[in-house]
Amino acid sequence: MTNVEVQKIVLDIIEEIAPDEDLSSIKPEVRLRDQLDLDSMDFLDIVMELRKQHGIEVPEEDYPKLASLESCGEYLTPKFNEAA
């Protein structure tokens, strides 16, 4: 799985939990919470959906690594490839 594919998965999850957000202009290098109206519960929903839909575990100490779409891809791609 590529970094771009993982970013798409994260965007799909965000679309599910925050359907009113406009994801078309997301800048990958900018923190998601600075671009979207996501609160801490939304963020936890993203983490829970990663586990539920894809079996990906994200320890709490690694949550900062999911700050931007780009960092999500960098952090999660090896996890997706390990799980495959």
Coordinates of N, CA and C in Angstrom, one line a residue:
M1 N 0.9 -1.2 0.0 CA 0.0 0.0 0.0 C 0.9 1.2 0.0
T2 N 0.5 2.2 -0.7 CA 1.3 3.5 -0.8 C 0.9 4.5 0.2
N3 N 1.7 5.5 0.3 CA 1.4 6.6 1.2 C 0.1 7.3 0.7
V4 N 0.0 7.5 -0.6 CA -1.2 8.2 -1.1 C -2.5 7.3 -0.9
E5 N -2.4 6.0 -1.0 CA -3.5 5.2 -0.7 C -3.9 5.3 0.8
V6 N -3.0 5.3 1.6 CA -3.3 5.4 3.1 C -3.9 6.8 3.4
Q7 N -3.4 7.9 2.7 CA -4.0 9.2 2.9 C -5.5 9.2 2.5
K8 N -5.8 8.5 1.4 CA -7.1 8.3 0.9 C -8.0 7.6 1.9
I9 N -7.5 6.6 2.5 CA -8.2 5.9 3.6 C -8.6 6.8 4.7
V10 N -7.6 7.6 5.1 CA -7.8 8.6 6.2 C -8.9 9.6 5.8
L11 N -8.8 10.1 4.6 CA -9.8 11.0 4.1 C -11.2 10.4 4.1
D12 N -11.3 9.1 3.7 CA -12.6 8.4 3.7 C -13.1 8.3 5.1
I13 N -12.3 8.1 6.0 CA -12.8 8.0 7.4 C -13.2 9.3 7.9
I14 N -12.5 10.4 7.6 CA -12.9 11.7 8.0 C -14.2 12.1 7.3
E15 N -14.4 11.7 6.1 CA -15.7 12.0 5.4 C -16.9 11.3 6.1
E16 N -16.6 10.1 6.6 CA -17.6 9.3 7.3 C -18.0 10.0 8.7
I17 N -17.0 10.5 9.4 CA -17.3 11.0 10.7 C -17.6 12.5 10.7
A18 N -17.2 13.2 9.6 CA -17.5 14.6 9.5 C -18.0 14.9 8.1
P19 N -19.2 14.4 7.7 CA -19.7 14.5 6.3 C -19.9 15.9 5.8
D20 N -20.0 16.9 6.7 CA -20.2 18.3 6.3 C -18.9 19.0 5.9
E21 N -17.7 18.4 6.2 CA -16.5 19.0 5.9 C -16.1 18.9 4.4
D22 N -15.5 20.0 3.9 CA -15.1 20.1 2.5 C -13.6 19.6 2.5
L23 N -13.5 18.4 2.0 CA -12.1 17.7 1.9 C -11.4 18.0 0.7
S24 N -12.0 18.7 -0.3 CA -11.4 18.9 -1.6 C -10.1 19.8 -1.5
S25 N -10.0 20.7 -0.5 CA -8.9 21.6 -0.5 C -7.9 21.3 0.6
I26 N -7.9 20.1 1.1 CA -7.0 19.7 2.2 C -5.6 19.8 1.8
K27 N -4.7 20.5 2.5 CA -3.3 20.5 2.2 C -2.6 19.4 3.1
P28 N -2.0 18.5 2.4 CA -1.4 17.4 3.2 C -0.4 17.7 4.3
E29 N 0.3 18.8 4.1 CA 1.3 19.1 5.1 C 0.8 20.0 6.3
V30 N -0.4 20.4 6.2 CA -1.0 21.3 7.3 C -1.8 20.4 8.2
R31 N -1.7 20.8 9.5 CA -2.4 20.0 10.5 C -3.9 19.9 10.2
L32 N -4.5 18.7 10.3 CA -5.9 18.5 10.0 C -6.8 19.4 10.8
R33 N -6.5 19.5 12.1 CA -7.3 20.3 13.0 C -7.3 21.8 12.7
D34 N -6.2 22.2 12.0 CA -6.2 23.6 11.6 C -7.0 23.9 10.3
Q35 N -7.3 22.8 9.6 CA -8.1 22.9 8.3 C -9.5 22.5 8.4
L36 N -9.8 21.7 9.4 CA -11.1 21.1 9.5 C -11.7 21.4 10.9
D37 N -13.0 21.4 11.0 CA -13.6 21.6 12.3 C -13.7 20.3 13.1
L38 N -12.5 19.7 13.4 CA -12.5 18.4 14.1 C -12.1 18.7 15.6
D39 N -12.9 18.0 16.5 CA -12.5 18.1 17.9 C -11.8 16.8 18.3
S40 N -11.5 16.8 19.6 CA -10.8 15.6 20.1 C -11.6 14.3 19.9
M41 N -12.9 14.4 20.0 CA -13.7 13.2 19.9 C -13.7 12.7 18.4
D42 N -13.7 13.7 17.5 CA -13.6 13.3 16.1 C -12.3 12.6 15.8
F43 N -11.2 13.1 16.4 CA -9.9 12.5 16.3 C -9.9 11.1 16.8
L44 N -10.5 10.9 18.0 CA -10.6 9.6 18.5 C -11.4 8.6 17.6
D45 N -12.4 9.2 17.0 CA -13.2 8.4 16.1 C -12.4 7.9 14.9
I46 N -11.5 8.8 14.4 CA -10.6 8.4 13.3 C -9.7 7.2 13.8
V47 N -9.1 7.3 15.0 CA -8.3 6.2 15.5 C -9.1 5.0 15.6
M48 N -10.3 5.1 16.2 CA -11.2 3.9 16.3 C -11.6 3.3 15.0
E49 N -11.9 4.1 14.0 CA -12.2 3.5 12.7 C -11.0 2.9 12.0
L50 N -9.8 3.4 12.2 CA -8.6 2.7 11.7 C -8.5 1.3 12.3
R51 N -8.8 1.2 13.6 CA -8.8 -0.1 14.2 C -9.9 -1.0 13.8
K52 N -11.1 -0.5 13.7 CA -12.3 -1.2 13.4 C -12.3 -1.7 11.9
Q53 N -12.0 -0.8 11.0 CA -12.1 -1.1 9.6 C -10.9 -1.8 9.1
H54 N -9.7 -1.5 9.7 CA -8.5 -2.0 9.1 C -7.5 -2.7 10.0
G55 N -7.9 -2.9 11.3 CA -7.1 -3.6 12.3 C -5.8 -2.9 12.6
I56 N -5.8 -1.5 12.4 CA -4.6 -0.7 12.7 C -4.7 -0.2 14.1
E57 N -3.7 -0.5 14.9 CA -3.7 0.1 16.3 C -2.8 1.3 16.3
V58 N -3.2 2.3 16.9 CA -2.4 3.5 17.1 C -2.3 3.8 18.6
P59 N -1.2 3.6 19.2 CA -1.0 3.9 20.6 C -1.2 5.3 20.9
E60 N -1.7 5.7 22.1 CA -2.0 7.1 22.4 C -0.8 8.0 22.3
E61 N 0.4 7.4 22.6 CA 1.6 8.3 22.5 C 2.0 8.6 21.1
D62 N 1.4 7.9 20.1 CA 1.6 8.2 18.7 C 0.6 9.1 18.1
Y63 N -0.4 9.5 18.8 CA -1.5 10.3 18.2 C -0.9 11.6 17.5
P64 N 0.1 12.2 18.1 CA 0.6 13.4 17.4 C 1.2 13.1 16.0
K65 N 1.5 11.9 15.7 CA 2.0 11.5 14.4 C 0.9 11.5 13.4
L66 N -0.4 11.7 13.8 CA -1.5 11.7 12.9 C -2.0 13.2 12.7
A67 N -1.2 14.1 13.0 CA -1.6 15.5 12.9 C -2.0 16.0 11.6
S68 N -1.2 15.7 10.5 CA -1.5 16.1 9.2 C -1.8 14.9 8.3
L69 N -2.3 15.1 7.2 CA -2.6 14.0 6.2 C -1.3 13.4 5.8
E70 N -0.3 14.2 5.6 CA 1.1 13.8 5.2 C 1.7 12.9 6.3
S71 N 1.6 13.4 7.5 CA 2.2 12.6 8.6 C 1.4 11.3 8.9
C72 N 0.1 11.3 8.6 CA -0.7 10.1 8.7 C -0.2 9.1 7.7
G73 N 0.1 9.5 6.5 CA 0.6 8.6 5.5 C 1.9 8.0 5.9
E74 N 2.8 8.9 6.4 CA 4.1 8.4 6.8 C 4.1 7.5 7.9
Y75 N 3.2 7.7 8.9 CA 3.1 6.9 10.1 C 2.4 5.6 9.8
L76 N 1.3 5.7 9.1 CA 0.4 4.5 8.9 C 0.8 3.6 7.8
T77 N 1.4 4.1 6.7 CA 1.8 3.2 5.6 C 2.5 1.9 6.0
P78 N 3.6 2.0 6.9 CA 4.2 0.8 7.3 C 3.3 -0.1 8.1
K79 N 2.4 0.4 8.9 CA 1.4 -0.4 9.6 C 0.5 -1.1 8.7
F80 N 0.0 -0.4 7.7 CA -0.9 -1.1 6.7 C -0.1 -2.2 6.0
N81 N 1.1 -1.9 5.6 CA 1.9 -2.9 4.9 C 2.2 -4.1 5.8
E82 N 2.4 -3.9 7.1 CA 2.7 -5.0 8.0 C 1.4 -5.9 8.2
A83 N 0.3 -5.2 8.2 CA -1.0 -5.9 8.4 C -1.4 -6.7 7.1
A84 N -0.9 -6.3 6.0 CA -1.3 -7.0 4.7 C -0.8 -8.4 4.6

